[in-house]
Short mmCIF file of C-alpha atoms in Angstrom, two decimals:
data_model
loop_
_atom_site.label_atom_id
_atom_site.label_comp_id
_atom_site.label_asym_id
_atom_site.label_seq_id
_atom_site.Cartn_x
_atom_site.Cartn_y
_atom_site.Cartn_z
CA MET A 23 -61.87 -19.08 37.20
CA ALA A 24 -64.85 -18.64 39.51
CA PRO A 25 -67.93 -20.67 38.59
CA ASN A 26 -70.20 -17.66 38.23
CA SER A 27 -68.07 -16.46 35.32
CA LEU A 28 -69.43 -19.35 33.25
CA SER A 29 -72.81 -19.36 31.57
CA HIS A 30 -75.21 -21.89 33.12
CA PRO A 31 -78.96 -22.18 32.63
CA PRO A 32 -80.99 -22.57 35.82
CA PHE A 33 -81.51 -26.27 36.42
CA SER A 34 -82.00 -28.28 39.59
CA PRO A 35 -80.15 -31.41 40.69
CA ALA A 36 -83.32 -33.33 39.94
CA ARG A 37 -83.36 -32.01 36.38
CA LEU A 38 -79.70 -32.95 36.00
CA LEU A 39 -80.45 -36.52 37.00
CA CYS A 40 -83.30 -36.54 34.49
CA ILE A 41 -80.92 -35.42 31.74
CA LEU A 42 -78.47 -38.15 32.69
CA LEU A 43 -81.21 -40.78 32.59
CA LEU A 44 -82.38 -39.51 29.20
CA LEU A 45 -78.84 -39.93 27.91
CA SER A 46 -78.95 -43.59 28.98
CA PRO A 47 -80.80 -46.14 26.82
CA ILE A 48 -83.18 -47.49 29.48
CA ASN A 49 -83.16 -51.08 28.22
CA GLN A 50 -79.37 -51.21 28.62
CA VAL A 51 -78.98 -49.34 31.90
CA CYS A 52 -81.06 -51.91 33.74
CA ALA A 53 -78.80 -54.75 32.63
CA GLY A 54 -75.88 -53.83 34.89
CA HIS A 55 -72.21 -54.60 34.43
CA ASP A 56 -69.58 -56.81 36.00
CA TYR A 57 -67.29 -53.97 37.04
CA HIS A 58 -64.85 -56.25 38.79
CA ASP A 59 -64.34 -58.29 35.61
CA ALA A 60 -63.87 -55.06 33.67
CA LEU A 61 -61.37 -53.86 36.29
CA ARG A 62 -59.38 -57.11 36.05
CA LYS A 63 -59.17 -56.75 32.28
CA CYS A 64 -58.45 -53.02 32.40
CA ILE A 65 -55.35 -53.69 34.54
CA MET A 66 -54.31 -56.74 32.52
CA PHE A 67 -54.04 -54.51 29.44
CA PHE A 68 -50.88 -52.95 30.87
CA GLU A 69 -49.16 -56.34 30.72
CA GLY A 70 -49.77 -56.34 26.97
CA GLN A 71 -47.98 -52.99 26.74
CA ARG A 72 -44.86 -54.08 28.61
CA SER A 73 -41.46 -53.56 27.07
CA GLY A 74 -38.35 -55.42 28.18
CA LYS A 75 -37.92 -58.85 29.74
CA LEU A 76 -41.29 -60.23 30.77
CA PRO A 77 -41.77 -61.92 34.16
CA SER A 78 -42.75 -65.55 34.55
CA ASP A 79 -46.23 -64.62 35.77
CA GLN A 80 -47.04 -62.58 32.63
CA ARG A 81 -50.76 -63.09 31.98
CA ILE A 82 -50.98 -61.97 28.34
CA LYS A 83 -49.17 -64.99 26.95
CA TRP A 84 -48.87 -64.06 23.29
CA ARG A 85 -46.36 -61.33 24.16
CA ARG A 86 -42.62 -62.08 24.47
CA ASP A 87 -39.47 -60.19 25.54
CA SER A 88 -38.72 -57.12 23.45
CA ALA A 89 -36.36 -54.13 23.18
CA LEU A 90 -33.74 -55.73 25.42
CA ARG A 91 -31.00 -53.38 24.25
CA ASP A 92 -32.82 -50.11 24.80
CA GLY A 93 -30.36 -47.49 26.02
CA ASP A 94 -27.23 -49.25 24.70
CA SER A 95 -26.49 -46.44 22.26
CA ALA A 96 -26.37 -43.97 25.16
CA GLY A 97 -24.49 -46.28 27.53
CA VAL A 98 -27.45 -46.67 29.90
CA ASP A 99 -30.03 -49.34 30.72
CA LEU A 100 -33.42 -48.18 29.48
CA THR A 101 -35.12 -51.56 29.23
CA GLY A 102 -38.61 -51.93 30.61
CA GLY A 103 -41.48 -49.48 30.79
CA TYR A 104 -44.53 -49.36 28.56
CA TYR A 105 -45.25 -48.83 24.89
CA ASP A 106 -47.75 -45.98 24.93
CA ALA A 107 -50.24 -47.23 22.38
CA GLY A 108 -50.31 -49.41 19.25
CA ASP A 109 -46.74 -48.65 18.25
CA ASN A 110 -43.37 -49.67 19.69
CA ILE A 111 -42.06 -46.34 21.00
CA LYS A 112 -41.51 -45.51 24.65
CA PHE A 113 -42.63 -41.90 25.05
CA GLY A 114 -41.70 -40.60 28.50
CA PHE A 115 -44.33 -37.85 28.72
CA PRO A 116 -47.49 -39.99 28.37
CA MET A 117 -45.82 -42.86 30.29
CA ALA A 118 -45.27 -40.58 33.27
CA PHE A 119 -48.86 -39.30 33.12
CA THR A 120 -50.10 -42.89 32.94
CA THR A 121 -48.06 -43.66 36.05
CA THR A 122 -49.46 -40.67 37.94
CA LEU A 123 -53.04 -41.65 37.12
CA LEU A 124 -52.48 -45.32 37.95
CA SER A 125 -51.03 -44.22 41.28
CA TRP A 126 -53.89 -41.81 41.95
CA SER A 127 -56.33 -44.64 41.15
CA VAL A 128 -54.69 -46.84 43.80
CA ILE A 129 -54.46 -43.98 46.35
CA GLU A 130 -58.07 -42.89 45.87
CA PHE A 131 -59.84 -46.17 45.15
CA GLY A 132 -57.43 -48.97 46.11
CA ARG A 133 -59.56 -50.08 49.04
CA THR A 134 -62.35 -51.13 46.63
CA MET A 135 -60.10 -53.00 44.18
CA GLY A 136 -60.30 -56.26 46.08
CA THR A 137 -58.06 -58.96 44.65
CA GLU A 138 -57.00 -56.68 41.80
CA GLN A 139 -55.17 -54.25 44.06
CA LYS A 140 -51.92 -56.22 43.86
CA ASN A 141 -52.06 -56.21 40.05
CA ALA A 142 -52.68 -52.46 40.00
CA VAL A 143 -49.66 -51.91 42.25
CA ARG A 144 -47.54 -54.11 39.99
CA ALA A 145 -48.64 -52.02 37.01
CA VAL A 146 -47.42 -48.91 38.83
CA LYS A 147 -44.08 -50.51 39.69
CA TRP A 148 -43.42 -51.65 36.12
CA ALA A 149 -43.55 -47.97 35.18
CA THR A 150 -41.64 -46.54 38.16
CA ASP A 151 -38.80 -49.03 37.78
CA TYR A 152 -38.32 -47.62 34.29
CA LEU A 153 -38.70 -43.98 35.36
CA LEU A 154 -36.00 -44.50 37.97
CA LYS A 155 -33.67 -45.73 35.21
CA ALA A 156 -34.60 -42.76 33.00
CA THR A 157 -33.72 -40.28 35.78
CA ALA A 158 -30.64 -42.03 37.21
CA VAL A 159 -28.12 -39.55 35.78
CA PRO A 160 -28.31 -36.22 37.70
CA GLY A 161 -29.12 -33.24 35.50
CA THR A 162 -30.26 -35.51 32.67
CA MET A 163 -33.46 -37.32 31.88
CA PHE A 164 -34.04 -39.82 29.09
CA VAL A 165 -37.48 -39.03 27.71
CA GLN A 166 -37.94 -41.27 24.67
CA VAL A 167 -36.62 -44.50 23.21
CA GLY A 168 -37.24 -45.14 19.53
CA ASP A 169 -37.57 -43.02 16.43
CA ALA A 170 -41.29 -42.53 15.87
CA PHE A 171 -41.01 -41.90 12.12
CA SER A 172 -38.93 -45.04 11.62
CA ASP A 173 -41.37 -47.02 13.77
CA HIS A 174 -44.48 -45.69 12.05
CA ASN A 175 -43.02 -46.67 8.67
CA CYS A 176 -43.24 -50.32 9.73
CA TRP A 177 -45.97 -52.62 10.97
CA GLU A 178 -43.86 -54.88 13.16
CA ARG A 179 -44.17 -56.92 16.33
CA PRO A 180 -42.21 -55.45 19.25
CA GLU A 181 -40.42 -58.80 19.50
CA ASP A 182 -39.05 -58.32 15.95
CA MET A 183 -38.25 -54.62 16.08
CA ASP A 184 -35.37 -53.54 13.89
CA THR A 185 -36.34 -49.88 13.65
CA LEU A 186 -34.15 -47.18 15.16
CA ARG A 187 -34.04 -47.25 18.97
CA THR A 188 -32.63 -43.74 19.22
CA VAL A 189 -32.43 -42.38 22.76
CA TYR A 190 -33.60 -38.81 23.38
CA LYS A 191 -32.80 -36.81 26.50
CA ILE A 192 -33.22 -33.46 28.17
CA ASP A 193 -30.55 -31.75 30.27
CA ARG A 194 -29.59 -28.35 31.66
CA ASP A 195 -28.95 -26.93 28.19
CA HIS A 196 -31.99 -28.61 26.62
CA PRO A 197 -34.71 -28.32 29.27
CA GLY A 198 -37.99 -30.17 29.45
CA SER A 199 -39.93 -28.95 32.47
CA ASP A 200 -43.11 -30.55 31.14
CA VAL A 201 -41.88 -34.14 30.89
CA ALA A 202 -39.62 -33.76 33.95
CA GLY A 203 -42.44 -32.19 35.97
CA GLU A 204 -44.83 -34.98 35.05
CA THR A 205 -42.16 -37.55 35.92
CA ALA A 206 -41.64 -35.91 39.31
CA ALA A 207 -45.41 -36.04 39.86
CA ALA A 208 -45.48 -39.73 38.90
CA LEU A 209 -42.64 -40.64 41.26
CA ALA A 210 -44.18 -38.65 44.11
CA ALA A 211 -47.63 -40.16 43.61
CA ALA A 212 -46.15 -43.66 43.42
CA SER A 213 -44.20 -43.05 46.62
CA ILE A 214 -47.57 -42.77 48.38
CA VAL A 215 -48.69 -46.08 46.83
CA PHE A 216 -45.62 -47.84 48.23
CA ARG A 217 -45.39 -45.97 51.56
CA SER A 218 -46.76 -48.85 53.62
CA ARG A 219 -46.20 -51.65 51.08
CA ASN A 220 -42.47 -51.09 50.51
CA PRO A 221 -41.14 -48.19 52.64
CA SER A 222 -37.58 -48.29 51.30
CA TYR A 223 -38.76 -48.23 47.67
CA SER A 224 -41.17 -45.43 48.55
CA ARG A 225 -38.30 -43.38 49.95
CA VAL A 226 -36.26 -43.90 46.78
CA LEU A 227 -39.21 -42.72 44.68
CA LEU A 228 -39.80 -39.63 46.79
CA ASP A 229 -36.12 -38.66 46.90
CA ARG A 230 -35.90 -38.99 43.13
CA ALA A 231 -39.12 -37.01 42.67
CA ILE A 232 -37.60 -34.15 44.68
CA GLU A 233 -34.44 -34.20 42.55
CA VAL A 234 -36.33 -34.32 39.26
CA PHE A 235 -38.65 -31.50 40.31
CA GLU A 236 -35.70 -29.30 41.26
CA PHE A 237 -34.18 -29.97 37.84
CA ALA A 238 -37.48 -29.21 36.09
CA ASP A 239 -38.03 -25.98 38.01
CA THR A 240 -34.46 -24.70 37.79
CA HIS A 241 -34.03 -25.32 34.06
CA ARG A 242 -37.34 -24.21 32.63
CA GLY A 243 -38.54 -24.86 29.11
CA ALA A 244 -40.71 -27.16 27.00
CA TYR A 245 -39.09 -30.38 25.79
CA SER A 246 -40.56 -29.96 22.35
CA GLY A 247 -38.33 -26.90 21.96
CA SER A 248 -35.15 -28.93 21.59
CA LEU A 249 -36.74 -32.29 20.67
CA SER A 250 -39.47 -31.17 18.28
CA GLN A 251 -38.28 -33.42 15.45
CA ALA A 252 -38.58 -36.48 17.71
CA VAL A 253 -41.67 -35.75 19.82
CA CYS A 254 -43.84 -33.70 17.46
CA PRO A 255 -46.50 -34.20 16.28
CA PHE A 256 -46.87 -37.22 18.57
CA TYR A 257 -46.52 -35.86 22.11
CA CYS A 258 -45.64 -32.26 21.41
CA ASP A 259 -46.21 -29.90 24.34
CA VAL A 260 -48.94 -27.57 23.11
CA ASN A 261 -50.13 -26.39 26.49
CA GLY A 262 -46.81 -25.23 27.98
CA TYR A 263 -44.76 -26.58 30.87
CA GLN A 264 -46.17 -24.38 33.65
CA ASP A 265 -48.98 -26.75 34.61
CA GLU A 266 -46.56 -29.68 35.00
CA LEU A 267 -44.45 -27.69 37.47
CA LEU A 268 -47.52 -26.93 39.56
CA TRP A 269 -48.81 -30.50 39.20
CA ALA A 270 -45.48 -31.87 40.43
CA ALA A 271 -45.45 -29.47 43.39
CA VAL A 272 -48.97 -30.56 44.35
CA TRP A 273 -48.00 -34.24 44.37
CA LEU A 274 -44.78 -33.50 46.28
CA HIS A 275 -46.81 -31.53 48.81
CA LYS A 276 -49.15 -34.51 49.17
CA ALA A 277 -46.32 -37.04 49.38
CA SER A 278 -43.86 -35.16 51.60
CA ARG A 279 -46.04 -32.68 53.54
CA LYS A 280 -43.12 -30.27 53.37
CA ARG A 281 -44.02 -26.61 53.79
CA GLU A 282 -41.81 -25.57 50.87
CA TYR A 283 -44.16 -27.21 48.37
CA ARG A 284 -47.24 -25.62 49.89
CA GLU A 285 -45.50 -22.24 49.67
CA TYR A 286 -44.43 -22.97 46.10
CA ILE A 287 -48.05 -23.69 45.11
CA VAL A 288 -49.39 -20.51 46.73
CA ARG A 289 -46.57 -18.38 45.36
CA ASN A 290 -46.92 -19.71 41.82
CA GLU A 291 -50.68 -20.03 41.54
CA VAL A 292 -50.95 -17.00 39.25
CA VAL A 293 -47.49 -17.22 37.67
CA LEU A 294 -48.09 -20.82 36.55
CA ARG A 295 -51.69 -20.07 35.50
CA ALA A 296 -53.59 -22.47 37.74
CA GLY A 297 -56.94 -21.25 36.43
CA ASP A 298 -56.23 -21.78 32.73
CA THR A 299 -58.28 -24.11 30.50
CA ILE A 300 -60.08 -25.63 33.44
CA ASN A 301 -62.06 -28.21 31.49
CA GLU A 302 -58.96 -30.00 30.20
CA PHE A 303 -57.13 -32.91 31.78
CA GLY A 304 -54.73 -35.26 30.02
CA TRP A 305 -51.09 -35.96 29.27
CA ASP A 306 -50.57 -32.37 28.03
CA ASN A 307 -52.83 -30.38 30.35
CA LYS A 308 -52.98 -30.86 34.11
CA HIS A 309 -55.01 -27.80 35.13
CA ALA A 310 -58.26 -29.51 36.10
CA GLY A 311 -56.37 -32.25 37.92
CA ILE A 312 -54.38 -29.69 39.91
CA ASN A 313 -57.51 -27.90 41.00
CA VAL A 314 -59.42 -31.05 41.95
CA LEU A 315 -56.50 -32.60 43.85
CA ILE A 316 -55.79 -29.46 45.88
CA SER A 317 -59.49 -28.90 46.57
CA LYS A 318 -59.62 -31.98 48.76
CA GLU A 319 -57.65 -30.10 51.43
CA VAL A 320 -59.91 -27.06 51.14
CA LEU A 321 -63.04 -29.20 51.47
CA MET A 322 -61.57 -30.90 54.52
CA GLY A 323 -61.23 -27.44 56.10
CA LYS A 324 -57.44 -27.68 56.26
CA ALA A 325 -56.22 -25.19 53.66
CA ASP A 326 -58.12 -21.95 53.13
CA TYR A 327 -55.04 -20.53 51.40
CA PHE A 328 -55.85 -22.90 48.50
CA ASN A 329 -59.42 -21.63 48.12
CA ASN A 330 -58.90 -20.27 44.60
CA PHE A 331 -58.12 -23.78 43.44
CA LYS A 332 -61.49 -24.95 44.74
CA LEU A 333 -63.22 -22.15 42.86
CA ASN A 334 -61.40 -23.33 39.72
CA ALA A 335 -62.45 -26.93 40.41
CA ASP A 336 -66.08 -25.89 40.86
CA GLY A 337 -65.94 -24.08 37.52
CA PHE A 338 -64.48 -27.17 35.89
CA ILE A 339 -67.27 -29.37 37.25
CA CYS A 340 -69.96 -26.95 36.11
CA SER A 341 -68.50 -26.88 32.59
CA LEU A 342 -69.01 -30.67 32.25
CA LEU A 343 -72.63 -30.88 33.32
CA PRO A 344 -75.13 -31.83 30.59
CA GLY A 345 -77.31 -28.88 29.71
CA THR A 346 -74.55 -26.30 30.02
CA ALA A 347 -73.47 -24.38 26.96
CA HIS A 348 -69.73 -24.82 27.23
CA PRO A 349 -68.16 -24.63 23.78
CA GLN A 350 -65.40 -27.18 24.44
CA VAL A 351 -67.50 -30.00 25.89
CA GLN A 352 -70.14 -31.79 23.85
CA TYR A 353 -72.21 -34.92 24.38
CA SER A 354 -72.93 -37.43 21.65
CA PRO A 355 -76.58 -38.42 21.08
CA GLY A 356 -75.83 -41.56 23.10
CA GLY A 357 -74.47 -39.56 26.05
CA LEU A 358 -70.70 -39.78 25.62
CA ILE A 359 -68.51 -36.80 26.55
CA PHE A 360 -66.88 -35.61 23.35
CA LYS A 361 -64.02 -33.19 22.83
CA ALA A 362 -62.44 -32.28 19.49
CA GLY A 363 -59.22 -34.07 18.56
CA GLY A 364 -58.11 -37.69 18.38
CA SER A 365 -58.57 -40.55 20.81
CA ASN A 366 -61.65 -39.15 22.52
CA MET A 367 -61.79 -41.86 25.20
CA GLN A 368 -58.75 -40.30 26.85
CA HIS A 369 -60.96 -37.31 27.67
CA VAL A 370 -63.87 -39.50 28.73
CA THR A 371 -61.89 -41.52 31.27
CA SER A 372 -59.73 -38.71 32.68
CA LEU A 373 -62.57 -36.20 33.05
CA SER A 374 -64.84 -38.88 34.55
CA PHE A 375 -62.10 -39.77 37.04
CA LEU A 376 -62.02 -36.16 38.22
CA LEU A 377 -65.82 -36.05 38.46
CA LEU A 378 -65.79 -39.13 40.68
CA ALA A 379 -62.86 -38.00 42.83
CA TYR A 380 -64.45 -34.59 43.38
CA SER A 381 -67.77 -36.21 44.17
CA ASN A 382 -66.08 -38.21 46.93
CA TYR A 383 -64.40 -35.11 48.36
CA LEU A 384 -67.75 -33.28 48.36
CA SER A 385 -69.51 -36.20 50.02
CA HIS A 386 -67.03 -36.34 52.89
CA ALA A 387 -67.32 -32.58 53.38
CA ASN A 388 -71.12 -32.56 52.94
CA LYS A 389 -70.82 -29.93 50.19
CA VAL A 390 -72.26 -29.27 46.74
CA VAL A 391 -70.94 -27.45 43.66
CA PRO A 392 -72.51 -24.03 43.02
CA CYS A 393 -73.29 -23.69 39.31
CA GLY A 394 -74.93 -20.38 38.52
CA ASP A 395 -78.44 -20.37 39.93
CA THR A 396 -78.35 -23.93 41.23
CA ALA A 397 -76.02 -26.55 42.66
CA ALA A 398 -74.81 -30.01 41.69
CA ASN A 399 -74.63 -32.55 44.51
CA PRO A 400 -72.19 -35.48 44.73
CA ALA A 401 -74.81 -37.94 43.46
CA VAL A 402 -75.12 -36.04 40.19
CA LEU A 403 -71.37 -36.16 39.62
CA LYS A 404 -71.20 -39.89 40.41
CA GLN A 405 -74.09 -40.58 38.05
CA LEU A 406 -72.42 -38.67 35.23
CA ALA A 407 -69.13 -40.55 35.74
CA LYS A 408 -70.98 -43.86 35.89
CA ARG A 409 -72.87 -43.04 32.70
CA GLN A 410 -69.53 -42.62 30.90
CA VAL A 411 -68.16 -45.91 32.26
CA ASP A 412 -71.34 -47.76 31.29
CA TYR A 413 -71.17 -46.30 27.80
CA ILE A 414 -67.62 -47.66 27.44
CA LEU A 415 -68.78 -51.08 28.63
CA GLY A 416 -71.67 -51.33 26.15
CA ASP A 417 -74.56 -49.05 27.11
CA ASN A 418 -74.45 -47.12 23.85
CA PRO A 419 -76.35 -46.95 20.55
CA LEU A 420 -74.20 -49.67 18.95
CA GLY A 421 -74.44 -51.98 21.96
CA MET A 422 -70.66 -52.36 21.72
CA SER A 423 -68.15 -52.52 24.54
CA TYR A 424 -65.13 -50.39 23.72
CA MET A 425 -62.98 -52.58 25.98
CA VAL A 426 -61.45 -55.53 24.17
CA GLY A 427 -62.53 -58.82 25.74
CA TYR A 428 -65.41 -57.39 27.77
CA GLY A 429 -68.95 -58.30 26.75
CA PRO A 430 -70.16 -60.17 23.66
CA ARG A 431 -69.33 -57.41 21.16
CA PHE A 432 -66.13 -55.38 21.18
CA PRO A 433 -63.55 -54.01 18.67
CA ARG A 434 -61.83 -56.81 16.75
CA ARG A 435 -59.50 -54.82 14.47
CA ILE A 436 -57.71 -52.51 16.84
CA HIS A 437 -54.80 -50.39 15.65
CA HIS A 438 -52.10 -52.29 17.52
CA ARG A 439 -49.09 -54.03 16.02
CA GLY A 440 -48.68 -56.90 18.46
CA SER A 441 -52.39 -57.67 18.56
CA SER A 442 -52.85 -57.61 14.78
CA LEU A 443 -49.79 -59.68 13.80
CA PRO A 444 -49.35 -63.43 14.35
CA SER A 445 -47.77 -64.14 17.74
CA VAL A 446 -44.23 -65.46 18.02
CA LYS A 447 -45.68 -68.80 19.07
CA ALA A 448 -47.93 -68.97 15.99
CA HIS A 449 -45.27 -67.60 13.63
CA PRO A 450 -41.75 -68.12 15.07
CA ALA A 451 -40.00 -66.69 12.00
CA ARG A 452 -39.23 -63.01 12.04
CA LEU A 453 -41.69 -60.63 10.36
CA GLY A 454 -39.83 -57.75 8.70
CA CYS A 455 -40.80 -54.10 8.49
CA LYS A 456 -43.12 -54.34 5.50
CA GLN A 457 -44.18 -57.96 5.95
CA GLY A 458 -46.75 -56.81 8.45
CA SER A 459 -48.56 -54.57 5.96
CA LYS A 460 -50.90 -57.30 4.73
CA TYR A 461 -52.04 -57.93 8.32
CA PHE A 462 -52.64 -54.23 8.81
CA LEU A 463 -54.78 -54.00 5.66
CA THR A 464 -56.79 -57.20 6.05
CA GLN A 465 -60.42 -57.11 7.17
CA ASN A 466 -59.80 -60.16 9.35
CA PRO A 467 -60.04 -59.73 13.13
CA ASN A 468 -56.78 -59.41 15.06
CA PRO A 469 -55.40 -62.85 15.95
CA ASN A 470 -54.35 -61.84 19.49
CA LEU A 471 -56.78 -60.34 21.99
CA LEU A 472 -55.25 -57.40 23.85
CA VAL A 473 -57.55 -58.01 26.79
CA GLY A 474 -58.71 -54.86 28.53
CA ALA A 475 -57.57 -52.40 25.85
CA VAL A 476 -59.94 -49.45 25.54
CA VAL A 477 -59.81 -47.88 22.09
CA GLY A 478 -60.12 -44.22 21.07
CA GLY A 479 -63.82 -44.79 20.62
CA PRO A 480 -66.72 -43.59 18.49
CA ASN A 481 -67.14 -40.18 16.88
CA VAL A 482 -69.51 -37.44 18.03
CA SER A 483 -72.37 -39.27 16.28
CA ASP A 484 -71.69 -42.54 18.17
CA ALA A 485 -70.41 -44.21 14.97
CA PHE A 486 -67.41 -46.54 15.15
CA PRO A 487 -65.61 -48.09 12.13
CA ASP A 488 -63.69 -50.94 13.89
CA SER A 489 -60.90 -50.59 11.34
CA ARG A 490 -57.13 -50.44 11.91
CA PRO A 491 -56.48 -47.51 9.54
CA TYR A 492 -58.88 -45.35 11.58
CA PHE A 493 -56.33 -45.07 14.36
CA GLN A 494 -58.00 -42.17 16.17
CA GLU A 495 -60.97 -44.45 16.86
CA SER A 496 -59.33 -47.88 16.98
CA GLU A 497 -56.02 -47.36 18.83
CA PRO A 498 -55.76 -48.09 22.57
CA THR A 499 -53.46 -46.10 24.87
CA THR A 500 -52.16 -46.53 28.41
CA TYR A 501 -53.51 -43.12 29.41
CA ILE A 502 -57.06 -44.11 28.43
CA ASN A 503 -56.92 -47.10 30.77
CA ALA A 504 -55.07 -45.56 33.72
CA PRO A 505 -57.93 -43.38 35.07
CA LEU A 506 -60.46 -46.08 34.17
CA VAL A 507 -58.75 -48.32 36.74
CA GLY A 508 -59.90 -45.94 39.48
CA LEU A 509 -63.41 -45.57 38.08
CA LEU A 510 -63.98 -49.31 37.78
CA SER A 511 -62.57 -49.84 41.26
CA PHE A 512 -65.18 -47.52 42.74
CA PHE A 513 -68.11 -48.96 40.81
CA THR A 514 -67.05 -52.49 41.71
CA ALA A 515 -68.01 -51.62 45.29
CA HIS A 516 -70.79 -49.13 44.44
CA PRO A 517 -72.54 -50.50 41.33
#
């Protein structure tokens, strides 16, 4: 969608910066943040989400080995990977998106991560090692381990799990182009991360990405068609699988530089609806990410045949600017991006990541974004992204950091089984399915700090209950943290 098709009041870049400053409580903005400390904690969170046999250098010590027999029922090894949120299920769709965004964070901002770069790369590899296992059987992909309804009926440590570890898969007769496409994107993006660090591993990732994409494209369909009872309403594909096919092709183009992927993107731009819902980006909707990622080549003057994607990206950027009247993007009184639905911080971090990435592309090309009667320069986009990060870290009406372990005040009762239950060290005896209920219901703080976890966050009025039952506000997820890794990396070097 071209930017002039949106409704934008006439405002100057200077006025935009004024709006951004007005959204920031002045007494808090001046305080500054330790972005490197926040980055360290943001990455450490992924260690708390690990499934499988933990390594000796595990930093979150209250966790122990878990789910060591995953895949047994299907005759495959599906140990490892990440639990997506506060439960004990391994959902392949959000795990793959998390992996793509972690990889993009390293690709785009790795040079400013400093000593944390190695930990970010390890976080990527913990995921890709699992995704390689999940895609090891040609023509089949294992997309979930664990029965979500069984799991959600219990409040149990992952180390004690006795809920169903049912294995769910897609294949030629039961397609899942969405989850397979996202997995292909994740493997391709990660192959770039490891290209110079581990060339042989990088090659394995890219070869597998090519295979998985071919499977996704040849056998088209949404995975929630055949697996709706397992994946809905948790990670049901609402948006369709077309964007994941295009998203995968974009990452394969970037990773392989093969002409066939460039031609696929051009040929399928309209068919796969590249311009749809441009102000969305998350585990279910890749449109804005597609447009921003491809636009880098256009802005570098290398790919005029992708120009429509840049027009879409410009429209996306304009829709996020404060002062515009876009119906799907609001700002709280304290200045937080807010979109309807649960776990709002996933929108905050992913949209802010795209703002920052696009700002960098514009800066290198010495360009601005045309928005109606005016233009937004790269500094405006960086300031808006930074405002969101600072809000998360404590510059908000409650003066609360929404990252566990960062700052003097942060959520203490997060919706997370392992964090809220006594650790194995503190309580060696097994805790059964319903024995955890009293810990879920108590008003006491969680006994184990899940350092770096960013919760779903406050509501549109900046209110936050800090209560486990309010899972939409109090539950952390891997896909909230993944794009935040890139944002914090940049602001570590450019505070």
